PDB file of C-alpha atoms in Angstrom:
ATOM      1  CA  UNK A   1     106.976 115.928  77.821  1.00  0.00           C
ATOM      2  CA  UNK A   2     109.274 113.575  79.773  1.00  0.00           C
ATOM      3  CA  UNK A   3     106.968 111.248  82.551  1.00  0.00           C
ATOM      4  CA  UNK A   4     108.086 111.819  86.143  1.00  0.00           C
ATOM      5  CA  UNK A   5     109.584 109.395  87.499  1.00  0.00           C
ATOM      6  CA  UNK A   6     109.077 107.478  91.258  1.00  0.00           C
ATOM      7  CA  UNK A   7     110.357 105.782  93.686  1.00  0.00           C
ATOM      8  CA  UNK A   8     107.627 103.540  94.810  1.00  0.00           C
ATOM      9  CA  UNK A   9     109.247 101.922  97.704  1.00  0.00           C
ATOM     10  CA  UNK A  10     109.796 105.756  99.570  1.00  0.00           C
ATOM     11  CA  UNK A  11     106.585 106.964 100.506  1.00  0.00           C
ATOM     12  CA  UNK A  12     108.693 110.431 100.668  1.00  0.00           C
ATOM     13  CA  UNK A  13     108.412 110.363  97.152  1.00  0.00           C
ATOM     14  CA  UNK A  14     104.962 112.277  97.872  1.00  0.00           C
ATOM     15  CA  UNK A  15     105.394 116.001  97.304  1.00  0.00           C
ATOM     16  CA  UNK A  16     102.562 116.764  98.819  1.00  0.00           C
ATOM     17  CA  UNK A  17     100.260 116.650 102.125  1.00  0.00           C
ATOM     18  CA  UNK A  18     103.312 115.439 103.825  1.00  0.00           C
ATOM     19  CA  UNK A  19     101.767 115.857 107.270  1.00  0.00           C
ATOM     20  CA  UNK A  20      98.693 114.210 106.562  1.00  0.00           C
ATOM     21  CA  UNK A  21      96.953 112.312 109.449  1.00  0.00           C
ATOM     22  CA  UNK A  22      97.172 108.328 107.856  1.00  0.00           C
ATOM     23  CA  UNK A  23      94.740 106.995 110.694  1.00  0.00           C
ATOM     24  CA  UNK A  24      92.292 109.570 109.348  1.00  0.00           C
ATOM     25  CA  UNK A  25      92.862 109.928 105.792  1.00  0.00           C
ATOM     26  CA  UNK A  26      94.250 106.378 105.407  1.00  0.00           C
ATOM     27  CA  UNK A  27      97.612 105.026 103.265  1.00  0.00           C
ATOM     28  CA  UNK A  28      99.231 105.540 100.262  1.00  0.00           C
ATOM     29  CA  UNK A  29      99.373 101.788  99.440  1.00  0.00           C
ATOM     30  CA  UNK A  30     100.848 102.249  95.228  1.00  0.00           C
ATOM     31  CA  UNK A  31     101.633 106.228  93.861  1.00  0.00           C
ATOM     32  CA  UNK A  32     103.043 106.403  89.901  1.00  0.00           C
ATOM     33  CA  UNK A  33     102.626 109.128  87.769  1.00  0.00           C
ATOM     34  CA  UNK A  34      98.551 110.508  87.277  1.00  0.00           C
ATOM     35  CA  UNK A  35      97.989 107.209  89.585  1.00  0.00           C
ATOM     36  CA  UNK A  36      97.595 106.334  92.909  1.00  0.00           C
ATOM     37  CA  UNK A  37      96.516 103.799  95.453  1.00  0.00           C
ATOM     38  CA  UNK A  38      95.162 104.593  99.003  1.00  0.00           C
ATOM     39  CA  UNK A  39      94.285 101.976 101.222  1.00  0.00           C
ATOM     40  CA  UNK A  40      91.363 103.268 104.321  1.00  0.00           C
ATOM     41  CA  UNK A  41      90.816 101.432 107.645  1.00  0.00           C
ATOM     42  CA  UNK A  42      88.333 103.486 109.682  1.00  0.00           C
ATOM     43  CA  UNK A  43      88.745 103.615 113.516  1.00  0.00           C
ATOM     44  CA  UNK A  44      86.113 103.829 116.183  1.00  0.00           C
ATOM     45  CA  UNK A  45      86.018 107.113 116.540  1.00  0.00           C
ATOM     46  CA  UNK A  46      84.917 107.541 112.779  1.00  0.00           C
ATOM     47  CA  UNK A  47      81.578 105.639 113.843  1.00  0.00           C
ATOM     48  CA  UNK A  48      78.146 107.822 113.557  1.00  0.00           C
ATOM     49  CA  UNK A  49      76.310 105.802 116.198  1.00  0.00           C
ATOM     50  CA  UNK A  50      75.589 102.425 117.150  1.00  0.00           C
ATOM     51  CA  UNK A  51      75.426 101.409 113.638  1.00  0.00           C
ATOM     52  CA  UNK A  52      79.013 101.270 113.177  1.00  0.00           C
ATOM     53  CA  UNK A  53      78.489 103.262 109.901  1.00  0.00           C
ATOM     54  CA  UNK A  54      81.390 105.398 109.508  1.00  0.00           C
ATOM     55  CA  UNK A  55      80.974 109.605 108.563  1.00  0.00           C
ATOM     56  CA  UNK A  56      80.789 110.417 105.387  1.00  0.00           C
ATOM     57  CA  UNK A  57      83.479 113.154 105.768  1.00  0.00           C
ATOM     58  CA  UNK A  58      86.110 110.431 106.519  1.00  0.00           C
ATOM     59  CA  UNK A  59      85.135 108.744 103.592  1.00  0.00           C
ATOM     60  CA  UNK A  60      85.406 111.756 101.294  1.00  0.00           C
ATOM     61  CA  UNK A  61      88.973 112.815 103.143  1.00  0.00           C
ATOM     62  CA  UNK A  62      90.529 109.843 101.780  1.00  0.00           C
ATOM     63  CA  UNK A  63      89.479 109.584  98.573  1.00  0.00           C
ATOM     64  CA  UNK A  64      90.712 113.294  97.966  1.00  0.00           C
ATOM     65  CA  UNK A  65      93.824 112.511  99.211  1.00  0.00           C
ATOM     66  CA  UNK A  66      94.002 109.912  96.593  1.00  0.00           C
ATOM     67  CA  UNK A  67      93.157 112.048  93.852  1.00  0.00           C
ATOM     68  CA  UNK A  68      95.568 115.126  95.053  1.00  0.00           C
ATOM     69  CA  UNK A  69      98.468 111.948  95.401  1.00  0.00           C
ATOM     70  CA  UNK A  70      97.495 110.900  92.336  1.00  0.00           C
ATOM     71  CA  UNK A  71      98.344 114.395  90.846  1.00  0.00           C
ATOM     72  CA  UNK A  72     101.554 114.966  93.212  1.00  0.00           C
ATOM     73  CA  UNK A  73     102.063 118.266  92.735  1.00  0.00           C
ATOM     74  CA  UNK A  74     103.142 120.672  95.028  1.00  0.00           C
ATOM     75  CA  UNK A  75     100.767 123.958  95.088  1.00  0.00           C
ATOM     76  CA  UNK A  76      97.767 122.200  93.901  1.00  0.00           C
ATOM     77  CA  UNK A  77      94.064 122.290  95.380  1.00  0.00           C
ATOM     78  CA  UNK A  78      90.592 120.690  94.945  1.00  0.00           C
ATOM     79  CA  UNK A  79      88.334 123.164  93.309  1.00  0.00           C
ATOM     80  CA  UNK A  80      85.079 121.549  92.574  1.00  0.00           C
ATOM     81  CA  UNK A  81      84.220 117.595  93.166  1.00  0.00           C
ATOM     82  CA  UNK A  82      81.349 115.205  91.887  1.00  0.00           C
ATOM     83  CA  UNK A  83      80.904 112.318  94.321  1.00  0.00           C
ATOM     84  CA  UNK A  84      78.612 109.089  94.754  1.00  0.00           C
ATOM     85  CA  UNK A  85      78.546 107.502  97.873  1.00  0.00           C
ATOM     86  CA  UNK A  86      77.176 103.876  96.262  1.00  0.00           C
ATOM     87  CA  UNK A  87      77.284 102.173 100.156  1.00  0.00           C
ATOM     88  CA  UNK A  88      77.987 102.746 103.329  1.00  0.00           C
ATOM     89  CA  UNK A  89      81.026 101.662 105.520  1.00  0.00           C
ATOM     90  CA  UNK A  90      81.104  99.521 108.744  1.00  0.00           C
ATOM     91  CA  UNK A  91      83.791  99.603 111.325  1.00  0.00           C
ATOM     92  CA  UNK A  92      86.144  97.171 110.986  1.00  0.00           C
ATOM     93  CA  UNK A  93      85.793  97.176 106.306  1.00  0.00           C
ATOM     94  CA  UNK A  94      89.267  98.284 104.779  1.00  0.00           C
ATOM     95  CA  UNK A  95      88.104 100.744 101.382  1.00  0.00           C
ATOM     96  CA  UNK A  96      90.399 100.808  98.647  1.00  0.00           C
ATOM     97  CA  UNK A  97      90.813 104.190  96.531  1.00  0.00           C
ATOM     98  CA  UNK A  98      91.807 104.212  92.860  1.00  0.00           C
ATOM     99  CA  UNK A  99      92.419 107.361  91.807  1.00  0.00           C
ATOM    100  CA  UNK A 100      93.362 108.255  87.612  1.00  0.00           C
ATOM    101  CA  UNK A 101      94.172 111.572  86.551  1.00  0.00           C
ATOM    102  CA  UNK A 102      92.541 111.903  82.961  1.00  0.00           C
ATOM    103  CA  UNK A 103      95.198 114.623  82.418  1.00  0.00           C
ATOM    104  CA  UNK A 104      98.748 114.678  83.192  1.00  0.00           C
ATOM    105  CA  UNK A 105     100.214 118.076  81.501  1.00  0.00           C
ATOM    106  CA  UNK A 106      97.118 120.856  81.621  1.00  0.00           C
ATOM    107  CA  UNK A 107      96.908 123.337  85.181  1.00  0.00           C
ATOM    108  CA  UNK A 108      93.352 122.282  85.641  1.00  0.00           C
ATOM    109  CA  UNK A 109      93.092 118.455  85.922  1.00  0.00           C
ATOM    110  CA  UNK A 110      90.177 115.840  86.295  1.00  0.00           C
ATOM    111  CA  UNK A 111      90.656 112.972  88.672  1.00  0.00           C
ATOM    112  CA  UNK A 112      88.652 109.592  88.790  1.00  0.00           C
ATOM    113  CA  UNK A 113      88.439 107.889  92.159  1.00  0.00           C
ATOM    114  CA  UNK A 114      86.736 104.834  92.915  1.00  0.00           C
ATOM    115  CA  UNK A 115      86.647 102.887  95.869  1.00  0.00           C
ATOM    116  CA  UNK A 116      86.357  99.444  96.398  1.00  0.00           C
ATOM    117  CA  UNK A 117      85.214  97.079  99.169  1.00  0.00           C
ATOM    118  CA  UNK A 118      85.680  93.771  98.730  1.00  0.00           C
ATOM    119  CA  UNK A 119      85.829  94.530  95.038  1.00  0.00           C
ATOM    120  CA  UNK A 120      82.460  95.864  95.017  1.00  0.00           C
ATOM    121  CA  UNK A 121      82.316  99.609  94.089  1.00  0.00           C
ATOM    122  CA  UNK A 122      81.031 101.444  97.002  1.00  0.00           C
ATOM    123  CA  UNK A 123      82.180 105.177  95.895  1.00  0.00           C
ATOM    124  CA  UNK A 124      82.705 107.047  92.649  1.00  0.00           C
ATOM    125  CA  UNK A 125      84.135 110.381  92.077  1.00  0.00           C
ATOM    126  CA  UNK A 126      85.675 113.157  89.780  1.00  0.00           C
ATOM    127  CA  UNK A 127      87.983 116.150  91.208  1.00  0.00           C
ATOM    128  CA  UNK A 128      88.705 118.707  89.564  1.00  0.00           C
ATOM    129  CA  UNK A 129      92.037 119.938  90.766  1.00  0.00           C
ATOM    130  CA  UNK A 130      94.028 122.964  89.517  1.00  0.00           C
ATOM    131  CA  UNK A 131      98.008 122.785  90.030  1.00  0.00           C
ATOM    132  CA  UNK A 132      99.472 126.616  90.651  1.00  0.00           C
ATOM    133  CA  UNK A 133     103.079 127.551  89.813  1.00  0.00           C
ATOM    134  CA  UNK A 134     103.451 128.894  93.786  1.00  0.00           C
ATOM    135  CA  UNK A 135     101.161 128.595  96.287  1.00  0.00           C
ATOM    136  CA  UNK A 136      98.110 130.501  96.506  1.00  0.00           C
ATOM    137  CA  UNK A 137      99.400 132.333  99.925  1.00  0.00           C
ATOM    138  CA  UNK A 138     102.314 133.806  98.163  1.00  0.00           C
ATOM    139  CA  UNK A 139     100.231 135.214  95.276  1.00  0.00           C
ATOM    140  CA  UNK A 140      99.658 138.875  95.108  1.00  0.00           C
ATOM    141  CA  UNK A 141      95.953 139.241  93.987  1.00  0.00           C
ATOM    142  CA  UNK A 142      96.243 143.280  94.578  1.00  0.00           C
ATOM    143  CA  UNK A 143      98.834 143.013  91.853  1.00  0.00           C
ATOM    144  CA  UNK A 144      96.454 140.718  89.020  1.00  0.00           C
ATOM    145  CA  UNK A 145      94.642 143.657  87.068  1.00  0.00           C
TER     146      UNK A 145
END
C-alpha cells in the first residue's frame, strides 16, 4: 500500500476536524502520515481555581485531537481511550503532544500520545480509533441485519 503523502507547510492538508477551536484544543505544530505534532497553550479561562491548574478536559481535548490528526482520516471516531495524567498543568506551560499510530492500514487503529512539558512526560495515552468508509450519520443501521 502506497504512503499518503503531505504537504506539511498547508495546515489544510488536515482532512479532518477542520473547524476545530485551536485556542481550546491547541495547534497542529508537524502532521505526516500515522504522525502528528500538536502544540497546547492553555488560556485563563482553562484555570480550575486559584491554583492556576488547568481542567483536565482541556488537557484530554488536545491530545485526542492529536491522535485523530495523527490518523487523518475523514469519517473516523474515538471509541475507547486509556489515559495517564502523570502532572498537572499551570497557566502560562506550553504541552507538547506526540501522537503515533501503531497501525496505518487496519479500520480499527491504536494511537500513542504523549505529552511533554519541558521534556518531562506529563501525559500518556492510547486511542483506539476506528476509521468508517462514510460517516456514521449516513449509515442505515435499520438496513444491517
Amino acid at each position: 500500500m502506497e504512503e499518503e503523502q503531505y504537504n506539511f507547510d498547508d495546515i489544510n492538508e488536515l482532512k479532518i476536524y477542520k473547524k476545530i477551536n485551536k485556542e481550546l484544543c491547541g495547534e497542529i505544530a508537524e502532521i505526516e502520515p500515522n504522525k502528528a505534532i500538536v502544540k497546547f497553550t492553555p488560556s485563563e479561562k482553562m484555570i480550575i481555581d486559584d491554583s492556576m491548574i488547568i481542567h483536565y478536559g482541556f488537557v484530554f481535548s488536545s491530545a485526542s485531537f492529536c491522535a485523530m490528526a495523527a490518523v487523518n482520516k475523514p469519517n473516523s471516531m474515538i471509541i475507547y481511550s486509556e489515559v495517564k495524567f502523570l502532572s498537572p498543568i499551570e497557566l502560562g506551560n506550553e504541552v507538547t503532544f506526540k501522537a503515533n499510530s501503531l497501525q496505518s492500514d487496519l479500520k480499527k487503529r491504536e494511537v500513542l500520545v504523549e505529552g511533554f512539558l519541558y521534556n518531562i512526560k506529563i501525559f500518556d495515552a492510547i486511542f483506539h480509533i476506528v476509521v468508517f468508509e462514510k460517516s456514521m450519520f449516513k449509515i442505515d443501521f435499520k438496513s444491517i441485519t
